Each structure stands twice: as structure tokens, then as C-alpha cells.
């Protein structure tokens, strides 16, 4: 039962455009893409559009060469290349969160190279704790809302917005349940399936997603009664911007490593916090954005990333932390050394692994993961 | 090539900058906190608070010009900072972790204050620095804007300026002196006006002053705007230029072309570039970069005006508006061609240049070229590659003159 469902998620992640194409055909609606993942998708959904998460991919990078230097991160390069190759032609719009200088600059390039009807940056504040940040963010989200309203030709009502917020909150709740179930009993899903489901959640219609997740949870909970969690596994935390390539998850699995937490944009950070269901929906969306798991994209004085990571590793009783570094990702690079030092000072083994979208030598990657697992005393599996 | 007659004011500037660095080095002894600031940030607020503003970017540029950026960078790289980060940051971080200080030690901060109008790289570097030196950190956030100034962004920035002022009051334990701010702003405004006049002489034919001269003379407008010294300096420079205009002393011996250049100069090879262009009778006349400090403040609304000027800078504008601004400068200075520097250190200014080159030429008919290198690190510099890139461009210029 669960294996069938798992297959559905896997297929959805691989054939990322299937569901959105189908939806467009049946509903006749529009799809708005976004780069991962600091974008208030609830707004897009409330406007009646299909929010589609562009996850980059193994594509013809050379398509991007005429527009973007090779020293731009491969996530943005490959996403742009996908668009240029015509692989994202189903999109009617695109929203890019301003997380770094690359995302700040690529919007203009994209607009000229592959224009869509609606294209804009979501300009997240780069300080999130002073009073001015909340006020600005409310203004910025309202601006985005207006943009989407103009695109659809009518106002987005509070009721519509609340409906979408509730739907997203329940999506996230289900995904979190799955995440914690995996942590408790890693034999049920396995690393790869867990993250594949999160990835696919960005390209499946949200209504359908909830049904699938609920079914999966039901069947997994049944399986759990008869399956033992085993006790030889090493508990690993992954920190970084984006999880890529997915194969790395298998390599951990092979060496008896369970991913128990992360701060990745396409991992737990995506599903961690909900939109508080309080009086004003825009205020609530802003609040969620400001209180997300710290990322390299903005300054977070009260919840600094390195302390957060140390605490996370301790709380999850992690045996080690992998600092997954997407090559040419500038914000992440600036954080790396201090994160590393903080983990080291806390006695938590940590290692950096550099990856890229497309073109990663998987053999080498496997060797690095194995070396790390040996270091943290893994290697045994049950 | 015959040696150009040096500017008299050059000596003056060297003295001034020496004094500035001396003040920085002694600030702490004199009980004056050092605030790290970014090149495009409302430094007037800092000067008015009686604090010493220090520009670590400038440290990076000096290290680059002295050709030791790679050495400092390698120290940072050994800690895991990649060689594709901004060269200024690599120099600063490298210096922090280094035993050797080939250009003198960076002045350590008591406060780091970053304004992200320019880029996100500085924000991250200053975060790193505030952790390394264990000092309070303040972010002035400037969301990017399009063609029209946006009330949302201006208001956000105004509010942050007040937050900054409260923050400074707390750190210094002194109430903020708004009268002093008015005075500082007046001085800054005057220096900027003079700087703009200086830059505009590059539009004359032949011009007494060009982009490479501006790169040399810009240190005071970046670091000391808001002081009387900066005003005096640019007044002296302007006088000297007027004198040169009268005497007919041109910036390059035989100006036949004017060029537009983006963005930051190539510090370690500044001279090589300036000679290369001069040898082709091309005066690099104008750049958005040097125009960055030609602010135009409204003295009757100090805080509002600071917010407007520092958020509406070209580096904080969307793609299309930046193209417009470039085209405007190209037109104003009547250039024959443009050269764009795909600077590995500077993602926010380099990304988009390929398309901009194409679009500008399509829209104006002016030929342009993009070359690749790094503004500070000679490991990414290849004379041969750059000449190969520029050669056909120079030919296009010549062909343009003939037709
Ligand atoms: S934050 Fe990093 S991974 Fe994300 S777009 Fe920017 S450079 Fe790329
Ligand atoms: S060179 Fe570019 S990246 Fe470096 S500090 Fe200046 S604007 Fe920022």
C-alpha cells in the first residue's frame, strides 16, 4: 500500500510538470513558478493560481552560458537553463525571492531571456527582528498580493486567503508528521523517500497532496506496529541551502545514516513553521517569514544560525552534521566556517561537502559520505 | 607613452588619506569608537555621532592595488572561504586571520554597520566580522527598487535610520545630535556637488579628466564626505582642473574616442588598463561607479533625503532601470563605445552584463564589449585574454570613426 503511494510521489518529483499540466487542462488556471523557497505560496494559491516550485535540475547548463556567468550557483543556472530549454513553458508567471545577489540579479536576465506575464522579486527583509522589518514585510506581501490580484483581475478576499493558509498549514503538519515518523522509525520510509516527498509537495496540487499524505501516513502508522526501528543507525543533521543531489541520501542510508533534521530550503525548513491563524492574514504571513529557521539569506541576531545548529544537533542527539555546500552559493559560504567552529567547539563532528546541480561525481560523493560516517562511528546497518 | 603631468592635488590627497588612516588607528585611544561602514551607506549619520567611520572595502582596494589580494585571500581560503567571494571580503577576512599584514592591519571595528544597497556580499562579510571581533552589528536594509522610488522602501529605510540612531545612542550613551547632522549633511552635499562637477569635466573635448583619474581621486568622496576636508579637497581639484582646461592639458595625449566603463576598476592593473585605452586614443570618460557618490541631498529634510539618496542609488535598481541609467550617462558624455567588466568578485554588478551589452547596443547602436577578470585578484587576470576581447572592439571604434 505505502509503496504504491511512495511511487506516486517519486513519479511526481521526476515528472515535475505532469500534475501542473493536468491541473491547467482541467481547471484552465494559471501556474506561477517560484524559486526555493522563501515565497508566500499561500498568496499565489489564494489567487487561484498553481504555485510551482522550481527545483533546478540536471539539465543543459550551457543554455544559460550566454546569460549568466558560470560562477553563478548551479541552482539558479540550471533553473534558468530549464526555462530556456522550454521545460518550464507551462508557467504563466515567476516570483523570485531575493535571498542573495544571484536571485536579485537573475530576475532581469530571465525577464529578457524568457519573458512571462507576471515576473517579480519577493524582496524579503535582510533583518528580521527590528519592528521596521514586520511593517515592511507586511507592505511587501501586500504589494505582491496586489500584483497577483491585478493578474487575476479581482481582489483576493480574506476568506480565500485564510482557506489557503489553512490548507498549507495542514500540508505542513502532515509533512512534519512524516518527518518525525521517519526520525522515530527510519526503516519505514528511508531518507530518500522522505525528501522526495517534500520535493514533490512543491509540484503537486495542494488539495491532492493532502489526500496522498494522509493515506500514506495511515498506512505507515499501520506498518509501524509491526516494524522495528532498529538501533544501529547514526543520526545525521544536514545543513545548507539546498539538498542536491538526492543520491547523497542513499549514500547515507548505505552507511547506516539517518537524516534526523536539516535547515534546508527544500527540506525541513520548508515545512517547519506554520502561518499563525490570527486576525490579519497578511500580518500572519509576515510573521511566519520572520520566524523561520535561520538561513544564510538574512541576519538573525536573536536566533543566530550557528547556535541554532548546535542546539539542533544536541536536541536531535545527532552523531554528526554535514555542511552541504552548493558551489558558488555565496551566503552559505560566508556562514560555513563559523558554523563549523561552533559545532567543533560543541564537540559535534562536522564536515563540509560541496555539491552542484548536474555534474556531481557520484562516486566521489559516496566516498566522502562513507568517510564521514566512519568518522562518526557509523557503518553498521541493521 | 609620455608620462602624464601629475595632479598637484594628488599630494594633498595622499596627505589627507594618511591623516584619515592615522585618525582611524588612534581613534580607540582617543575614546572614539570605530564603525565599519559600507561605501554606499549614510555615513553622515556616523560622522554626526562623532564616531569614526572606517571603510574595509577601501582596505580591500588598497590590498588589491598593492597586488597582495591573493596572499590575504589565501588565508581566508584556508578557512573555507571560497575564492569566488568578493575580493574585498576575502582580503578583510584574510587579514583578520593573518599573522602578516602586508598593507598594515585593518582597523578593528567597535561596531559594524552594513547597508546592503550595493550588495549582499558586504552584509555577510560584516556579519562574519562582527562575530570575529565580537562587536555589535547593525543592518540597514535597502530593498531593490525599480524605475520609480517606492514609498514602501523609503519609509522602511527612514524607520531604520531612526532605529540606527537609537542603536548608536545606546552604544555611545549619548543623545544624538541632529544639529550636527545638518552640518555634516551640508558638507557632504557640497563635496558631492564638487565631485559631480569634477566628473563632468570628462565630457569636454578633449577632457582634462577621465575615469582612471576619478578612481585615483575618489578616496575622499567615499571615506570623508561629511567633513570640511573633503570639501576643500574637491574645491582644490576643481580649481586645478579649470586651470588645466585653460592651459589645454588633456587627460590623454590624443583623445579620439570616449568610452563608458562599468563597473569597479581593475585595481592591480589600473595603470595597465589606463595605458591600454590611452594607447588607442580612447578616454574612459564615465562610469556609474564613480558617479555613485554624486549625491544630491535636500538639506531641509535630512533623514528623508538620506533615505532617498541611499536607496535610490543605481546599484539598488532593477535591471531595466540600470540600463536606462547607463544609456543616459553614455548619451550625456557622448561616448563612442562601452566596456563592461564581468568582475568575478562582484556578482551583483557582473550578473546581467551579457544581456545588458546586447540590449544597449541594439537600442543605441553603440558598440560594447564584456571582459572577464577579477577586480582584486591577479590569479584571475589574463592580459592575453583581455586584449583578445578588446581588439575587435577597438577595431569597431575605428570603423565607427571612419564611416
Ligand atoms: S542562496 Fe545560494 S543557492 Fe540560493 S540562489 Fe542564492 S546562491 Fe543560489
Ligand atoms: S565589489 Fe561588489 S560584491 Fe564586493 S563589496 Fe563591492 S558591490 Fe559588494
PDB file of N, CA and C and ligand atoms in Angstrom, chain A residues 35-36 72-77 96-97 99-104 106 241-242 265 295-297 326-333 357, chain B residues 347 351, ligand 1:
ATOM      1  N   UNK A  35      11.183  30.389  -7.172  1.00  0.00           N
ATOM      2  CA  UNK A  35      12.450  29.770  -6.800  1.00  0.00           C
ATOM      3  C   UNK A  35      12.411  29.509  -5.295  1.00  0.00           C
ATOM      4  N   UNK A  36      13.138  28.497  -4.868  1.00  0.00           N
ATOM      5  CA  UNK A  36      13.023  27.984  -3.496  1.00  0.00           C
ATOM      6  C   UNK A  36      13.580  28.966  -2.473  1.00  0.00           C
ATOM      7  N   UNK A  72      27.875  31.599 -11.230  1.00  0.00           N
ATOM      8  CA  UNK A  72      26.599  31.738 -10.503  1.00  0.00           C
ATOM      9  C   UNK A  72      26.246  30.344  -9.991  1.00  0.00           C
ATOM     10  N   UNK A  73      25.503  30.253  -8.924  1.00  0.00           N
ATOM     11  CA  UNK A  73      25.220  28.928  -8.358  1.00  0.00           C
ATOM     12  C   UNK A  73      24.437  28.082  -9.361  1.00  0.00           C
ATOM     13  N   UNK A  74      24.665  26.792  -9.285  1.00  0.00           N
ATOM     14  CA  UNK A  74      24.071  25.895 -10.270  1.00  0.00           C
ATOM     15  C   UNK A  74      22.567  25.737 -10.077  1.00  0.00           C
ATOM     16  N   UNK A  75      22.059  26.126  -8.920  1.00  0.00           N
ATOM     17  CA  UNK A  75      20.603  26.072  -8.743  1.00  0.00           C
ATOM     18  C   UNK A  75      19.944  27.094  -9.671  1.00  0.00           C
ATOM     19  N   UNK A  76      20.438  28.317  -9.619  1.00  0.00           N
ATOM     20  CA  UNK A  76      19.852  29.360 -10.451  1.00  0.00           C
ATOM     21  C   UNK A  76      20.194  29.129 -11.923  1.00  0.00           C
ATOM     22  N   UNK A  77      21.422  28.729 -12.175  1.00  0.00           N
ATOM     23  CA  UNK A  77      21.810  28.461 -13.568  1.00  0.00           C
ATOM     24  C   UNK A  77      20.951  27.359 -14.189  1.00  0.00           C
ATOM     25  N   UNK A  96      10.614  35.392  -7.687  1.00  0.00           N
ATOM     26  CA  UNK A  96      11.932  35.002  -7.198  1.00  0.00           C
ATOM     27  C   UNK A  96      12.192  35.712  -5.870  1.00  0.00           C
ATOM     28  N   UNK A  97      12.428  34.937  -4.820  1.00  0.00           N
ATOM     29  CA  UNK A  97      12.725  35.589  -3.548  1.00  0.00           C
ATOM     30  C   UNK A  97      14.133  36.160  -3.581  1.00  0.00           C
ATOM     31  N   UNK A  99      17.075  36.340  -2.058  1.00  0.00           N
ATOM     32  CA  UNK A  99      17.811  35.715  -0.958  1.00  0.00           C
ATOM     33  C   UNK A  99      19.290  36.049  -1.018  1.00  0.00           C
ATOM     34  N   UNK A 100      19.748  36.467  -2.200  1.00  0.00           N
ATOM     35  CA  UNK A 100      21.189  36.663  -2.396  1.00  0.00           C
ATOM     36  C   UNK A 100      21.363  37.525  -3.639  1.00  0.00           C
ATOM     37  N   UNK A 101      22.596  37.892  -3.957  1.00  0.00           N
ATOM     38  CA  UNK A 101      22.815  38.741  -5.123  1.00  0.00           C
ATOM     39  C   UNK A 101      22.453  38.033  -6.430  1.00  0.00           C
ATOM     40  N   UNK A 102      22.555  36.729  -6.433  1.00  0.00           N
ATOM     41  CA  UNK A 102      22.233  35.992  -7.652  1.00  0.00           C
ATOM     42  C   UNK A 102      20.737  36.050  -7.947  1.00  0.00           C
ATOM     43  N   UNK A 103      19.934  35.817  -6.915  1.00  0.00           N
ATOM     44  CA  UNK A 103      18.483  35.874  -7.132  1.00  0.00           C
ATOM     45  C   UNK A 103      18.037  37.316  -7.389  1.00  0.00           C
ATOM     46  N   UNK A 104      18.810  38.255  -6.847  1.00  0.00           N
ATOM     47  CA  UNK A 104      18.480  39.658  -7.054  1.00  0.00           C
ATOM     48  C   UNK A 104      18.693  40.039  -8.523  1.00  0.00           C
ATOM     49  N   UNK A 106      19.052  37.783 -11.228  1.00  0.00           N
ATOM     50  CA  UNK A 106      18.617  36.897 -12.303  1.00  0.00           C
ATOM     51  C   UNK A 106      17.227  37.261 -12.829  1.00  0.00           C
ATOM     52  N   UNK A 241      22.003  25.138   1.943  1.00  0.00           N
ATOM     53  CA  UNK A 241      20.957  25.886   1.257  1.00  0.00           C
ATOM     54  C   UNK A 241      19.942  24.921   0.663  1.00  0.00           C
ATOM     55  N   UNK A 242      20.434  24.075  -0.225  1.00  0.00           N
ATOM     56  CA  UNK A 242      19.537  23.168  -0.936  1.00  0.00           C
ATOM     57  C   UNK A 242      20.103  21.753  -0.931  1.00  0.00           C
ATOM     58  N   UNK A 265      16.317  24.620   2.449  1.00  0.00           N
ATOM     59  CA  UNK A 265      15.156  25.263   1.844  1.00  0.00           C
ATOM     60  C   UNK A 265      14.199  24.244   1.230  1.00  0.00           C
ATOM     61  N   UNK A 295      18.462  31.188   8.088  1.00  0.00           N
ATOM     62  CA  UNK A 295      19.151  30.794   6.855  1.00  0.00           C
ATOM     63  C   UNK A 295      20.199  31.860   6.570  1.00  0.00           C
ATOM     64  N   UNK A 296      21.100  31.542   5.666  1.00  0.00           N
ATOM     65  CA  UNK A 296      22.182  32.479   5.366  1.00  0.00           C
ATOM     66  C   UNK A 296      21.669  33.734   4.671  1.00  0.00           C
ATOM     67  N   UNK A 297      20.412  33.714   4.238  1.00  0.00           N
ATOM     68  CA  UNK A 297      19.896  34.815   3.438  1.00  0.00           C
ATOM     69  C   UNK A 297      19.684  36.098   4.206  1.00  0.00           C
ATOM     70  N   UNK A 326      26.470  24.142  -1.600  1.00  0.00           N
ATOM     71  CA  UNK A 326      26.266  24.270  -3.030  1.00  0.00           C
ATOM     72  C   UNK A 326      27.325  25.235  -3.558  1.00  0.00           C
ATOM     73  N   UNK A 327      28.119  24.732  -4.486  1.00  0.00           N
ATOM     74  CA  UNK A 327      29.217  25.528  -5.015  1.00  0.00           C
ATOM     75  C   UNK A 327      28.722  26.892  -5.516  1.00  0.00           C
ATOM     76  N   UNK A 328      29.476  27.919  -5.255  1.00  0.00           N
ATOM     77  CA  UNK A 328      29.173  29.295  -5.652  1.00  0.00           C
ATOM     78  C   UNK A 328      27.982  29.904  -4.908  1.00  0.00           C
ATOM     79  N   UNK A 329      27.468  29.200  -3.909  1.00  0.00           N
ATOM     80  CA  UNK A 329      26.411  29.827  -3.102  1.00  0.00           C
ATOM     81  C   UNK A 329      27.099  30.712  -2.075  1.00  0.00           C
ATOM     82  N   UNK A 330      27.020  32.018  -2.338  1.00  0.00           N
ATOM     83  CA  UNK A 330      27.793  32.963  -1.561  1.00  0.00           C
ATOM     84  C   UNK A 330      27.343  33.060  -0.099  1.00  0.00           C
ATOM     85  N   UNK A 331      26.044  33.281   0.154  1.00  0.00           N
ATOM     86  CA  UNK A 331      25.630  33.415   1.554  1.00  0.00           C
ATOM     87  C   UNK A 331      26.034  32.209   2.394  1.00  0.00           C
ATOM     88  N   UNK A 332      25.859  31.047   1.820  1.00  0.00           N
ATOM     89  CA  UNK A 332      26.180  29.830   2.563  1.00  0.00           C
ATOM     90  C   UNK A 332      27.679  29.766   2.846  1.00  0.00           C
ATOM     91  N   UNK A 333      28.464  30.195   1.890  1.00  0.00           N
ATOM     92  CA  UNK A 333      29.907  30.149   2.061  1.00  0.00           C
ATOM     93  C   UNK A 333      30.373  31.057   3.209  1.00  0.00           C
ATOM     94  N   UNK A 357      24.337  21.235  -8.862  1.00  0.00           N
ATOM     95  CA  UNK A 357      23.263  20.657  -9.663  1.00  0.00           C
ATOM     96  C   UNK A 357      23.890  20.199 -10.973  1.00  0.00           C
TER      97      UNK A 357
ATOM     98  N   UNK B 347      29.295  39.754  -7.923  1.00  0.00           N
ATOM     99  CA  UNK B 347      28.132  39.148  -8.580  1.00  0.00           C
ATOM    100  C   UNK B 347      27.026  40.165  -8.875  1.00  0.00           C
ATOM    101  N   UNK B 351      26.496  40.004 -12.867  1.00  0.00           N
ATOM    102  CA  UNK B 351      25.404  39.207 -13.430  1.00  0.00           C
ATOM    103  C   UNK B 351      24.444  40.133 -14.180  1.00  0.00           C
TER     104      UNK B 351
HETATM  105  S1  LIG C   1      21.039  31.482  -1.855  1.00  0.00           S
HETATM  106 FE1  LIG C   1      22.685  30.261  -2.703  1.00  0.00          FE
HETATM  107  S2  LIG C   1      21.692  28.529  -3.685  1.00  0.00           S
HETATM  108 FE2  LIG C   1      20.136  30.071  -3.317  1.00  0.00          FE
HETATM  109  S3  LIG C   1      20.070  31.189  -5.228  1.00  0.00           S
HETATM  110 FE3  LIG C   1      21.472  32.277  -3.871  1.00  0.00          FE
HETATM  111  S4  LIG C   1      23.482  31.494  -4.385  1.00  0.00           S
HETATM  112 FE4  LIG C   1      21.985  30.081  -5.225  1.00  0.00          FE
END
